[in-house]
Coordinates of C-alpha atoms and ligand atoms in Angstrom, one line a residue:
M63 CA -68.4 -66.0 -91.2
A64 CA -71.9 -64.5 -90.6
Q65 CA -70.9 -61.6 -92.9
E66 CA -69.8 -64.0 -95.7
E67 CA -73.2 -65.8 -95.4
G68 CA -75.0 -62.5 -95.5
G69 CA -73.1 -61.5 -98.7
E70 CA -73.9 -64.8 -100.2
V71 CA -77.6 -64.5 -99.4
E72 CA -77.6 -61.0 -100.9
R73 CA -75.9 -62.2 -104.0
R74 CA -78.3 -65.0 -104.5
S75 CA -81.3 -62.7 -104.0
E76 CA -79.8 -60.3 -106.5
E77 CA -79.3 -63.1 -109.0
K78 CA -82.9 -64.2 -108.5
T79 CA -84.2 -60.6 -109.1
N80 CA -82.0 -60.4 -112.2
K81 CA -83.4 -63.7 -113.5
Q82 CA -87.0 -62.6 -112.9
L83 CA -86.4 -59.3 -114.5
F84 CA -84.7 -60.9 -117.5
L85 CA -87.6 -63.5 -117.9
R86 CA -90.1 -60.7 -117.7
L87 CA -88.2 -58.7 -120.3
L88 CA -88.3 -61.7 -122.7
N89 CA -92.1 -61.4 -122.6
F90 CA -91.9 -58.3 -124.7
I91 CA -90.5 -60.3 -127.6
S92 CA -93.5 -61.0 -129.9
N93 CA -93.8 -64.2 -132.0
D94 CA -93.0 -62.1 -135.1
D95 CA -89.9 -60.8 -133.4
K96 CA -88.9 -64.4 -132.4
K97 CA -89.1 -65.3 -136.1
T98 CA -87.0 -62.3 -137.1
L99 CA -84.4 -63.2 -134.4
A100 CA -84.3 -66.9 -135.5
I101 CA -83.5 -65.8 -139.1
A102 CA -81.0 -63.3 -137.8
C103 CA -79.3 -66.2 -135.8
I104 CA -79.1 -68.3 -138.9
A105 CA -77.5 -65.4 -140.8
M106 CA -75.1 -65.0 -137.9
S107 CA -74.2 -68.6 -138.0
L108 CA -73.1 -68.1 -141.6
T109 CA -70.7 -65.3 -140.5
S110 CA -69.5 -67.4 -137.6
V111 CA -68.7 -70.4 -139.7
N112 CA -67.0 -68.1 -142.2
N113 CA -65.0 -66.5 -139.5
L114 CA -63.9 -69.8 -138.0
A115 CA -63.0 -71.3 -141.4
F116 CA -61.1 -68.2 -142.5
P117 CA -57.7 -68.9 -140.9
K118 CA -57.9 -72.5 -142.1
I119 CA -58.6 -71.2 -145.7
I120 CA -55.7 -68.9 -145.4
S121 CA -53.4 -71.7 -144.3
N122 CA -54.6 -73.8 -147.3
L123 CA -54.1 -70.9 -149.6
I124 CA -50.6 -70.2 -148.5
D125 CA -49.6 -73.8 -148.9
S126 CA -51.2 -73.9 -152.3
M127 CA -49.6 -70.6 -153.5
S128 CA -46.2 -71.9 -152.5
N129 CA -46.7 -74.8 -154.8
S130 CA -46.3 -73.0 -158.2
S131 CA -47.1 -76.1 -160.4
N132 CA -50.8 -76.5 -159.6
T133 CA -52.5 -73.4 -161.1
Q134 CA -55.9 -75.1 -161.6
A135 CA -56.1 -76.0 -157.9
K136 CA -55.0 -72.5 -156.9
R137 CA -57.7 -70.9 -159.0
K138 CA -60.3 -73.2 -157.5
L139 CA -59.3 -72.4 -154.0
V140 CA -59.4 -68.6 -154.6
V141 CA -62.8 -68.8 -156.2
S142 CA -64.2 -71.0 -153.4
S143 CA -62.7 -68.6 -150.8
L144 CA -64.3 -65.6 -152.5
I145 CA -67.7 -67.3 -152.4
M146 CA -67.3 -68.1 -148.7
F147 CA -66.4 -64.5 -147.9
A148 CA -69.3 -63.2 -149.9
V149 CA -71.7 -65.6 -148.1
G150 CA -70.3 -64.3 -144.8
A151 CA -70.7 -60.7 -145.9
V152 CA -74.4 -61.3 -146.8
G153 CA -74.9 -63.0 -143.4
S154 CA -73.3 -60.1 -141.7
W155 CA -75.6 -57.6 -143.5
L156 CA -78.7 -59.7 -142.9
R157 CA -78.1 -60.2 -139.1
T158 CA -77.4 -56.5 -138.6
Y159 CA -80.5 -55.5 -140.4
L160 CA -82.8 -58.1 -138.7
F161 CA -81.5 -57.6 -135.2
T162 CA -82.0 -53.8 -135.5
I163 CA -85.6 -54.3 -136.8
A164 CA -86.4 -56.7 -133.9
S165 CA -84.9 -54.3 -131.4
D166 CA -87.0 -51.5 -132.8
S167 CA -90.1 -53.6 -132.6
V168 CA -89.5 -54.5 -128.9
S169 CA -88.7 -50.9 -127.9
K170 CA -91.8 -49.6 -129.7
R171 CA -94.0 -52.1 -127.7
L172 CA -92.3 -51.2 -124.4
R173 CA -92.7 -47.5 -125.1
V174 CA -96.3 -47.6 -126.0
E175 CA -97.1 -49.6 -122.9
L176 CA -95.1 -47.3 -120.7
F177 CA -96.6 -44.2 -122.1
K178 CA -100.1 -45.5 -121.6
A179 CA -99.2 -46.5 -118.0
I180 CA -97.9 -43.0 -117.3
L181 CA -101.0 -41.4 -118.7
K182 CA -103.2 -43.4 -116.4
Q183 CA -101.4 -42.2 -113.2
E184 CA -103.1 -39.7 -110.9
S185 CA -102.3 -36.0 -110.8
G186 CA -100.4 -36.3 -107.5
F187 CA -97.9 -38.6 -109.3
F188 CA -97.2 -35.9 -111.9
D189 CA -96.7 -33.3 -109.1
Q190 CA -93.9 -35.4 -107.8
T191 CA -92.2 -37.0 -110.8
P192 CA -90.2 -34.7 -113.1
V193 CA -91.2 -35.0 -116.8
Q194 CA -87.6 -35.5 -117.9
D195 CA -87.3 -38.5 -115.6
M196 CA -90.2 -40.1 -117.4
Q197 CA -88.7 -39.2 -120.7
C198 CA -85.4 -40.8 -119.7
R199 CA -87.3 -44.0 -118.8
M200 CA -89.0 -43.9 -122.2
T201 CA -85.9 -43.4 -124.2
D202 CA -82.6 -44.5 -122.8
D203 CA -84.0 -47.2 -120.4
V204 CA -86.3 -48.7 -123.0
Q205 CA -83.4 -48.7 -125.6
A206 CA -81.1 -50.6 -123.2
M207 CA -83.9 -53.1 -122.5
A208 CA -84.6 -53.6 -126.2
N209 CA -80.9 -54.2 -126.9
A210 CA -80.7 -56.7 -124.1
T211 CA -83.4 -58.8 -125.7
T212 CA -82.1 -58.6 -129.2
S213 CA -78.6 -57.3 -130.1
N214 CA -77.0 -58.6 -126.9
F215 CA -78.3 -62.1 -127.7
A216 CA -76.6 -61.7 -131.0
K217 CA -73.3 -60.7 -129.4
V218 CA -73.4 -63.6 -126.9
Y219 CA -74.0 -66.1 -129.7
R220 CA -71.3 -64.6 -131.9
Y221 CA -68.7 -64.2 -129.1
T222 CA -69.3 -67.7 -127.8
N223 CA -68.8 -69.2 -131.2
S224 CA -65.6 -67.2 -131.6
A225 CA -64.2 -68.1 -128.1
L226 CA -65.1 -71.8 -128.2
G227 CA -64.6 -72.6 -131.9
G228 CA -61.4 -70.6 -132.0
S229 CA -60.0 -72.4 -128.9
I230 CA -60.6 -75.8 -130.6
M231 CA -58.9 -74.6 -133.8
L232 CA -56.0 -73.1 -131.9
F233 CA -55.0 -76.4 -130.5
S234 CA -55.5 -78.3 -133.7
I235 CA -52.8 -76.4 -135.7
S236 CA -49.2 -75.4 -135.5
P237 CA -48.3 -71.6 -135.8
R238 CA -45.4 -70.7 -138.2
L239 CA -46.0 -67.1 -139.5
T240 CA -46.6 -63.8 -137.9
V241 CA -49.4 -61.5 -138.9
A242 CA -49.4 -60.2 -142.4
T243 CA -52.7 -58.3 -142.4
L244 CA -51.6 -54.7 -142.0
G245 CA -52.6 -54.1 -145.7
V246 CA -56.2 -54.2 -144.6
V247 CA -55.9 -51.0 -142.5
P248 CA -56.1 -48.4 -145.3
L249 CA -59.2 -50.2 -146.7
V250 CA -60.8 -50.2 -143.3
G251 CA -60.0 -46.5 -143.0
V252 CA -61.6 -45.6 -146.3
T253 CA -64.7 -47.7 -145.7
G254 CA -65.0 -46.3 -142.2
M255 CA -64.8 -42.7 -143.6
L256 CA -67.4 -43.4 -146.2
Y257 CA -69.8 -45.0 -143.8
G258 CA -69.0 -42.3 -141.1
M259 CA -70.2 -39.6 -143.5
R260 CA -73.4 -41.4 -144.3
A261 CA -74.0 -42.4 -140.7
K262 CA -73.6 -38.8 -139.6
K263 CA -76.4 -37.7 -141.9
M264 CA -78.6 -40.6 -140.9
S265 CA -77.9 -40.1 -137.2
K266 CA -78.9 -36.4 -137.5
K267 CA -82.2 -37.5 -139.1
M268 CA -82.7 -40.1 -136.4
K269 CA -82.0 -37.5 -133.7
E270 CA -84.5 -35.1 -135.3
N271 CA -87.1 -37.9 -135.1
I272 CA -86.2 -38.6 -131.5
S273 CA -86.5 -34.9 -130.5
R274 CA -89.8 -34.5 -132.5
I275 CA -91.3 -37.4 -130.7
A276 CA -89.7 -36.4 -127.3
S277 CA -91.1 -32.8 -127.6
S278 CA -94.6 -34.2 -128.4
V279 CA -94.5 -36.4 -125.4
D280 CA -93.1 -33.5 -123.3
E281 CA -96.0 -31.3 -124.4
K282 CA -98.7 -33.9 -123.6
L283 CA -97.2 -34.9 -120.3
A284 CA -96.6 -31.3 -119.2
N285 CA -100.3 -30.6 -120.0
I286 CA -101.6 -33.8 -118.6
R287 CA -104.5 -32.0 -116.9
T288 CA -105.8 -30.8 -120.3
V289 CA -105.5 -34.4 -121.7
R290 CA -107.3 -35.7 -118.6
L291 CA -110.0 -33.1 -118.5
F292 CA -110.9 -34.2 -122.1
S293 CA -110.5 -37.8 -121.2
M294 CA -108.0 -38.3 -124.1
E295 CA -105.6 -40.7 -122.4
D296 CA -106.4 -43.6 -124.8
Y297 CA -106.4 -41.4 -127.8
E298 CA -103.0 -40.0 -126.9
G299 CA -101.6 -43.5 -126.5
E300 CA -102.7 -44.4 -130.0
E301 CA -101.4 -41.1 -131.4
Y302 CA -98.0 -41.9 -129.9
A303 CA -97.9 -45.3 -131.4
N304 CA -98.6 -43.7 -134.9
L305 CA -95.8 -41.2 -134.4
L306 CA -93.4 -44.0 -133.6
N307 CA -94.5 -45.9 -136.7
S308 CA -93.9 -42.9 -138.8
T309 CA -90.1 -43.2 -138.1
Q310 CA -89.9 -46.8 -139.3
E311 CA -88.5 -46.0 -142.8
D312 CA -85.6 -44.0 -141.3
V313 CA -84.8 -46.9 -138.9
K314 CA -84.8 -49.3 -141.9
H315 CA -82.4 -47.1 -143.9
A316 CA -80.0 -46.7 -141.0
A317 CA -80.1 -50.5 -140.3
H318 CA -79.6 -51.2 -144.0
A319 CA -76.5 -48.9 -144.2
E320 CA -75.0 -50.3 -141.1
G321 CA -75.5 -53.8 -142.4
L322 CA -73.9 -52.9 -145.7
F323 CA -71.0 -51.3 -143.9
L324 CA -70.3 -54.3 -141.7
G325 CA -70.8 -56.8 -144.6
G326 CA -68.6 -54.6 -146.9
L327 CA -66.0 -54.3 -144.3
A328 CA -65.8 -58.1 -143.7
F329 CA -65.7 -58.8 -147.5
G330 CA -63.2 -56.0 -148.2
G331 CA -61.0 -57.0 -145.3
F332 CA -60.9 -60.7 -146.1
T333 CA -60.4 -60.0 -149.8
S334 CA -57.5 -57.7 -149.3
L335 CA -56.0 -60.2 -147.0
L336 CA -56.4 -62.7 -149.8
G337 CA -54.3 -60.4 -152.0
V338 CA -51.7 -60.0 -149.3
L339 CA -51.4 -63.8 -149.0
Y340 CA -51.3 -64.3 -152.7
Y341 CA -48.4 -61.9 -152.8
G342 CA -47.0 -63.5 -149.7
G343 CA -47.1 -66.9 -151.6
T344 CA -44.7 -65.5 -154.2
L345 CA -42.4 -64.5 -151.4
V346 CA -42.6 -68.0 -150.0
E347 CA -41.7 -69.3 -153.4
R348 CA -38.5 -67.3 -153.2
N349 CA -38.0 -68.5 -149.7
L350 CA -38.1 -65.0 -148.3
I351 CA -40.9 -65.7 -145.7
T352 CA -42.1 -68.8 -143.8
V353 CA -45.3 -70.8 -144.3
G354 CA -49.0 -70.1 -143.3
A355 CA -49.6 -72.2 -140.2
L356 CA -48.4 -69.6 -137.8
T357 CA -50.6 -66.9 -139.5
S358 CA -53.7 -69.0 -138.9
F359 CA -52.7 -69.6 -135.4
A360 CA -52.3 -65.9 -134.8
M361 CA -55.7 -65.2 -136.3
Y362 CA -57.4 -67.8 -134.2
S363 CA -55.7 -66.3 -131.1
A364 CA -57.2 -62.9 -132.0
T365 CA -60.6 -64.6 -132.5
V366 CA -60.5 -66.2 -129.1
G367 CA -59.4 -63.0 -127.4
L368 CA -62.1 -61.0 -129.1
G369 CA -64.7 -63.6 -128.1
F370 CA -63.9 -63.6 -124.4
S371 CA -63.6 -59.8 -124.1
G372 CA -66.9 -59.4 -126.0
L373 CA -68.7 -61.8 -123.7
S374 CA -67.6 -59.8 -120.6
Q375 CA -68.8 -56.5 -122.2
V376 CA -72.2 -58.1 -123.1
Y377 CA -72.5 -59.2 -119.5
A378 CA -72.0 -55.7 -118.2
E379 CA -74.4 -54.3 -120.8
T380 CA -77.1 -56.8 -119.8
L381 CA -76.8 -55.9 -116.1
K382 CA -77.2 -52.2 -117.0
A383 CA -80.2 -53.1 -119.1
L384 CA -81.8 -54.9 -116.1
S385 CA -81.5 -51.8 -113.9
S386 CA -83.3 -49.9 -116.7
A387 CA -85.9 -52.7 -116.7
Q388 CA -86.4 -52.2 -113.0
R389 CA -87.2 -48.5 -113.6
V390 CA -89.6 -49.2 -116.4
F391 CA -91.4 -52.0 -114.6
E392 CA -91.8 -49.7 -111.6
I393 CA -94.1 -47.5 -113.7
L394 CA -95.8 -50.4 -115.5
D395 CA -96.7 -52.0 -112.1
R396 CA -97.8 -48.8 -110.4
K397 CA -101.5 -48.8 -109.6
P398 CA -102.8 -45.2 -109.7
S399 CA -104.5 -44.1 -106.5
V400 CA -107.5 -43.1 -108.6
N401 CA -108.4 -45.5 -111.4
Q402 CA -109.9 -43.3 -114.1
D403 CA -112.4 -45.9 -115.3
D404 CA -113.5 -47.5 -112.0
G405 CA -116.9 -46.6 -110.7
R406 CA -120.5 -46.0 -111.9
V407 CA -121.6 -44.2 -115.0
L408 CA -125.0 -42.4 -114.9
D409 CA -127.4 -42.3 -117.8
S410 CA -127.9 -38.5 -117.5
I411 CA -127.3 -35.7 -115.0
E412 CA -128.9 -32.5 -113.9
G413 CA -125.7 -30.8 -112.9
N414 CA -126.1 -30.2 -109.2
I415 CA -122.7 -30.1 -107.3
E416 CA -122.4 -30.1 -103.5
V417 CA -119.0 -29.8 -101.8
C418 CA -119.5 -31.0 -98.3
N419 CA -117.1 -30.2 -95.5
V420 CA -114.0 -30.9 -97.7
C421 CA -110.5 -30.8 -96.3
F422 CA -107.6 -31.3 -98.7
A423 CA -103.7 -31.3 -98.8
Y424 CA -101.8 -32.0 -102.0
P425 CA -100.0 -35.4 -102.1
S426 CA -96.7 -33.6 -102.7
R427 CA -97.2 -31.5 -99.5
P428 CA -99.3 -33.8 -97.2
D429 CA -98.8 -31.6 -94.1
A430 CA -100.0 -28.3 -95.7
L431 CA -103.8 -28.2 -95.5
V432 CA -105.0 -26.2 -98.5
L433 CA -108.8 -26.5 -97.9
S434 CA -110.3 -26.7 -94.4
G435 CA -113.9 -27.8 -94.2
V436 CA -115.1 -26.2 -97.4
T437 CA -118.9 -26.4 -98.1
I438 CA -120.5 -24.9 -101.2
Q439 CA -123.4 -25.7 -103.5
L440 CA -123.7 -25.2 -107.2
H441 CA -127.3 -25.7 -108.3
K442 CA -128.5 -27.0 -111.7
G443 CA -128.1 -24.2 -114.4
E444 CA -126.9 -21.7 -111.9
T445 CA -123.6 -19.7 -111.8
L446 CA -121.6 -19.6 -108.6
A447 CA -118.8 -17.1 -108.5
L448 CA -115.8 -18.1 -106.4
T449 CA -113.5 -15.3 -105.5
G450 CA -110.8 -14.4 -102.9
P451 CA -107.2 -13.6 -102.6
S452 CA -104.6 -15.5 -104.7
G453 CA -103.6 -18.8 -103.1
G454 CA -106.9 -19.1 -101.2
G455 CA -107.8 -22.4 -102.8
K456 CA -110.1 -21.5 -105.7
S457 CA -108.3 -23.6 -108.3
T458 CA -108.0 -26.5 -105.9
I459 CA -111.8 -26.7 -105.5
A460 CA -112.0 -26.8 -109.3
A461 CA -109.4 -29.6 -109.4
L462 CA -111.3 -31.6 -106.8
I463 CA -114.6 -31.2 -108.7
T464 CA -113.0 -32.6 -111.8
R465 CA -111.5 -35.4 -109.7
L466 CA -107.9 -34.5 -110.6
Y467 CA -107.4 -35.1 -106.8
E468 CA -109.4 -36.8 -104.1
P469 CA -110.5 -34.9 -100.9
S470 CA -108.5 -35.8 -97.8
S471 CA -111.9 -35.8 -95.9
G472 CA -115.5 -34.8 -96.6
K473 CA -117.2 -35.5 -99.9
I474 CA -118.3 -34.0 -103.2
L475 CA -121.8 -35.0 -104.6
L476 CA -123.0 -34.9 -108.1
D477 CA -126.8 -34.9 -108.2
G478 CA -126.7 -36.2 -104.6
I479 CA -124.3 -39.1 -105.5
N480 CA -120.8 -39.3 -104.0
M481 CA -118.4 -38.6 -106.8
S482 CA -115.9 -41.0 -105.5
T483 CA -118.3 -43.8 -106.5
L484 CA -118.5 -42.6 -110.1
S485 CA -116.0 -43.1 -112.9
A486 CA -113.6 -40.2 -112.9
S487 CA -113.2 -40.4 -116.7
W488 CA -117.0 -40.3 -117.1
I489 CA -117.3 -37.3 -114.7
R490 CA -114.8 -35.3 -116.8
K491 CA -116.9 -35.9 -119.9
Q492 CA -119.8 -34.0 -118.1
I493 CA -117.6 -31.0 -117.4
A494 CA -115.8 -28.4 -119.6
V495 CA -113.0 -26.3 -118.2
V496 CA -111.8 -23.0 -119.7
N497 CA -108.7 -21.7 -118.0
Q498 CA -107.3 -18.2 -117.8
D499 CA -104.4 -19.2 -120.2
P500 CA -105.8 -22.1 -122.0
I501 CA -103.4 -24.7 -123.4
L502 CA -103.6 -25.5 -127.1
F503 CA -101.7 -28.4 -128.7
S504 CA -99.3 -27.8 -131.7
D505 CA -101.8 -28.9 -134.3
T506 CA -104.4 -27.2 -136.5
I507 CA -107.2 -25.0 -135.2
E508 CA -109.7 -27.7 -136.3
A509 CA -107.9 -30.4 -134.4
N510 CA -107.8 -28.2 -131.3
I511 CA -111.5 -27.5 -131.3
A512 CA -112.3 -31.1 -132.0
Y513 CA -110.2 -32.1 -129.0
G514 CA -113.3 -31.2 -127.0
R515 CA -115.3 -34.0 -128.7
P516 CA -117.0 -36.1 -126.0
H517 CA -116.0 -39.5 -127.5
A518 CA -112.2 -39.8 -127.6
K519 CA -112.3 -42.5 -130.2
R520 CA -114.2 -40.4 -132.7
S521 CA -111.7 -39.0 -135.3
I522 CA -111.9 -35.5 -136.8
S523 CA -113.0 -36.9 -140.1
E524 CA -116.1 -38.5 -138.5
F525 CA -116.7 -35.3 -136.6
A526 CA -118.8 -33.0 -138.8
T527 CA -116.9 -30.0 -139.9
V528 CA -120.1 -28.1 -139.5
D529 CA -120.1 -28.8 -135.7
I530 CA -116.6 -27.4 -135.5
Q531 CA -117.5 -24.4 -137.5
D532 CA -120.7 -23.8 -135.5
A533 CA -118.7 -24.0 -132.2
A534 CA -116.2 -21.5 -133.6
R535 CA -119.0 -19.2 -134.7
R536 CA -120.7 -19.3 -131.2
A537 CA -117.3 -18.8 -129.6
N538 CA -116.8 -15.6 -131.7
A539 CA -113.8 -17.2 -133.3
L540 CA -115.1 -17.9 -136.9
S541 CA -114.3 -14.4 -138.3
F542 CA -110.6 -14.5 -137.3
I543 CA -110.2 -18.1 -138.3
V544 CA -111.5 -17.6 -141.9
D545 CA -109.2 -14.5 -142.2
L546 CA -106.2 -16.7 -141.6
P547 CA -104.6 -18.0 -144.9
D548 CA -105.1 -21.7 -144.0
G549 CA -108.4 -21.1 -142.1
F550 CA -109.2 -24.1 -139.9
Q551 CA -106.1 -25.9 -141.0
T552 CA -103.8 -23.2 -139.5
Q553 CA -101.1 -24.6 -137.3
V554 CA -101.4 -22.9 -133.8
G555 CA -97.7 -23.6 -132.8
E556 CA -96.5 -25.1 -129.6
R557 CA -99.0 -24.5 -126.8
G558 CA -100.9 -22.2 -129.3
S559 CA -98.0 -19.7 -129.3
L560 CA -98.8 -18.5 -132.9
L561 CA -102.2 -17.1 -131.8
S562 CA -103.0 -14.1 -129.5
G563 CA -104.2 -14.6 -126.0
G564 CA -107.8 -13.6 -127.0
Q565 CA -107.7 -15.9 -130.0
R566 CA -106.5 -18.8 -127.9
Q567 CA -109.3 -18.2 -125.4
R568 CA -111.9 -18.2 -128.1
I569 CA -110.6 -21.5 -129.5
A570 CA -110.7 -22.9 -126.0
I571 CA -114.3 -21.7 -125.6
A572 CA -115.2 -23.4 -129.0
R573 CA -113.5 -26.5 -127.7
A574 CA -115.8 -26.4 -124.6
M575 CA -118.9 -25.6 -126.7
I576 CA -118.4 -28.8 -128.8
R577 CA -118.3 -30.8 -125.6
D578 CA -121.7 -29.5 -124.7
P579 CA -121.3 -30.2 -121.0
K580 CA -123.8 -29.9 -118.2
I581 CA -121.2 -28.4 -115.9
L582 CA -118.7 -25.6 -116.7
I583 CA -115.7 -24.4 -114.8
L584 CA -114.4 -21.0 -115.9
D585 CA -111.2 -19.4 -114.6
E586 CA -112.0 -15.9 -115.8
A587 CA -109.3 -14.2 -117.9
T588 CA -107.4 -11.4 -116.5
S589 CA -104.7 -11.4 -119.1
A590 CA -104.2 -8.1 -120.8
L591 CA -106.7 -8.3 -123.7
D592 CA -107.6 -5.2 -125.7
N593 CA -111.1 -4.0 -125.2
A594 CA -112.5 -5.4 -128.5
S595 CA -111.0 -8.8 -127.8
E596 CA -112.2 -8.8 -124.2
Q597 CA -115.7 -8.0 -125.4
L598 CA -115.7 -10.9 -127.9
V599 CA -114.4 -13.3 -125.2
K600 CA -117.0 -12.1 -122.7
E601 CA -119.8 -12.5 -125.2
A602 CA -118.6 -16.0 -126.1
L603 CA -118.4 -17.0 -122.4
E604 CA -121.9 -15.8 -121.8
R605 CA -123.2 -17.9 -124.7
L606 CA -121.3 -20.9 -123.3
M607 CA -122.7 -20.5 -119.8
E608 CA -126.4 -20.5 -121.0
G609 CA -128.3 -23.3 -119.4
R610 CA -125.2 -24.9 -117.7
S611 CA -124.2 -25.1 -114.0
T612 CA -121.1 -22.8 -113.9
L613 CA -118.4 -22.5 -111.3
L614 CA -116.8 -19.2 -112.2
I615 CA -113.5 -18.3 -110.6
A616 CA -113.9 -14.5 -110.8
H617 CA -111.2 -11.9 -110.8
R618 CA -113.2 -8.8 -111.9
T619 CA -115.6 -6.6 -110.0
S620 CA -117.8 -6.4 -113.2
T621 CA -118.2 -10.2 -113.2
L622 CA -118.9 -10.3 -109.5
A623 CA -121.6 -7.6 -109.8
G624 CA -123.4 -9.7 -112.5
S625 CA -123.2 -13.0 -110.6
Q626 CA -126.2 -14.8 -109.0
R627 CA -124.3 -16.0 -106.0
I628 CA -120.8 -15.4 -104.7
A629 CA -118.6 -17.4 -102.3
V630 CA -115.4 -15.8 -100.9
I631 CA -112.5 -18.2 -100.1
D632 CA -109.5 -17.2 -98.1
G633 CA -106.8 -19.4 -96.6
G634 CA -108.7 -22.5 -97.6
R635 CA -112.0 -21.6 -95.9
I636 CA -115.3 -20.1 -97.2
V637 CA -115.3 -16.9 -95.3
E638 CA -118.4 -15.2 -96.9
E639 CA -121.2 -16.2 -99.2
G640 CA -124.3 -14.5 -100.6
H641 CA -125.5 -12.1 -103.3
Y642 CA -123.4 -9.2 -104.4
D643 CA -125.6 -6.5 -102.9
D644 CA -125.7 -8.2 -99.5
L645 CA -122.0 -8.8 -99.4
I646 CA -121.0 -5.3 -100.6
S647 CA -123.4 -3.6 -98.1
K648 CA -121.7 -5.2 -95.1
R649 CA -119.1 -2.7 -94.0
D650 CA -115.7 -4.0 -93.1
S651 CA -116.6 -7.3 -94.8
I652 CA -113.7 -9.2 -96.5
F653 CA -115.6 -8.9 -99.7
S654 CA -115.8 -5.2 -99.6
H655 CA -112.0 -5.0 -99.0
L656 CA -111.4 -7.5 -101.7
I657 CA -113.4 -5.7 -104.3
Q658 CA -111.3 -2.6 -104.0
S659 CA -108.2 -4.5 -105.0
L660 CA -109.8 -6.2 -108.1
P661 CA -109.7 -4.7 -111.6
C662 CA -113.1 -3.7 -113.0
Ligands
LIG296 P1 -106.1 -19.9 -106.0 O1 -106.7 -20.6 -107.1 O2 -107.1 -19.4 -105.0 O3 -105.1 -18.8 -106.3 P2 -104.8 -22.4 -105.5 O4 -106.0 -23.4 -105.3 O5 -104.2 -22.5 -106.8 O6 -105.2 -21.0 -105.1 O7 -103.7 -22.8 -104.4 C1 -104.0 -23.0 -103.1 C2 -102.7 -23.4 -102.4 O8 -102.4 -24.7 -102.9 C3 -101.5 -22.5 -102.6 O9 -100.8 -22.4 -101.4 C4 -100.7 -23.3 -103.7 O10 -99.3 -23.0 -103.5 C5 -101.0 -24.7 -103.3 N1 -100.9 -25.6 -104.5 C6 -101.6 -25.4 -105.7 N2 -101.3 -26.4 -106.5 C7 -100.5 -27.2 -105.9 C8 -99.9 -28.5 -106.2 N3 -100.0 -29.1 -107.4 N4 -99.1 -29.1 -105.3 C9 -98.9 -28.5 -104.1 N5 -99.5 -27.4 -103.7 C10 -100.2 -26.7 -104.6

């Protein structure tokens, strides 16, 4: 008894959740979509009325055909039947087209909101959520949700009409003939084949679109740090919306073809049946077959059967869509642990950074302390070289300074102000980061350099080409760029794969130059560059560092020898700190052992 009550409570709470989810889902239908859906419903009513009237028309036709004397009445009936079938076919085309357009509009809105919500999440979220999982939410789940708000409505409306209207008709007539519609089958087969060939082509195009969009999303999400360090979250959201808009024509063509197919099928099917019955009428005249009432009865039975089975399918589909909605709303409702835009913004900064007694564990591994009481200072305009064995925590310090993560304890000050009280997005605009293996996006060289522009909303066209060229020149990149056949318009390939390592680095330096930041974080390149290329990169970096506070993650003895100050980090602790000469002169110091293992 108690178990039954428990089951009932659970069922009711599930129903309540489903109702809430469904109501929330309906909010994604805009007023324009509602208008589209209303017209689609009117179009569908035409088809429904046509479908319900059809068996009755057949019955009348049969009776009329069996009466050979009234040719005028026969002709009239055939013509009016044809008009009705044509109206039904147009309704069928229109509703298919409009429901598809409305579904596309709802899914676009959902996707853009979801993508923007994902971009706003903190770095710890990305460490723990697989990219494909997010992609699945953005594609399959969103599609199921959009269908539930548009095409499933259509199905419910249509199947209810069939089931209820058909039931009424069924009881109002008397069945006499068995089904004589097998002649429709070859026509359906030919139409299906023709549409199938066309649909195959279109589906390929649509899949290409989907994969183009999916790989672009994949790239941006896989490189979320780069997007974030350049504060490009809003820009990327807009770019994504534009990319989706660019597929609109293909969606329209596919919807148009599907509509024509369904409309043509209905028209062809009904017309061929008309032919069969016309011929059947002659058979009736010769008393070879019985009258039409049973035919209409059989057809109404089929209508009723299809209506009820359709309704149960829609119910299952809607439930599946609600579970998709749950997964999507989970992200939309998630509050990132660091809100990128919360906090103060300063008018100007000097560029002093103090890391004070910072301890840190990554959110994905909360029990593994990566930094234990780290304290370092980076003074205005100075370079601090951070070195130490791999895995010691150098990159983690850089990630904390750019507020990709928050310290577990301790604090980081910018010009004496606790960074946690400042806007994370604003802080990143004051910093440029050049990594060992910089990430470029699959776009032109010009667009990749302009990615460093401080104001995300400024487009490349507003951004003076001369600024981009000047940054490229100072980054020692101009000469190789102008030698390329398309110059600044050269496509760099996915992740910049069409450029060499040294070229990629110089583009990344130009990107940092254009940002003109007060603070610089450099992860010195150790990738195998040839001597000439290495010299060019080195020169460009030195130019970039002039007058800026630089945290330099150093991997070479030559870099360390030229540094003003050096901090050695090992196992998450600063183990030694000082000038090169002081550290090297200490026998048995960690630094002197370390320096022997580093390349020059
Ligand atoms: P370094 O830059 O000195 O080579 P890192 O700062 O990259 O060292 O890494 C310090 C430690 O933090 C390593 O043990 C590494 O495995 C771990 N680590 C780095 N990134 C992450 C992450 N996103 N999630 C969990 N652990 C990480």
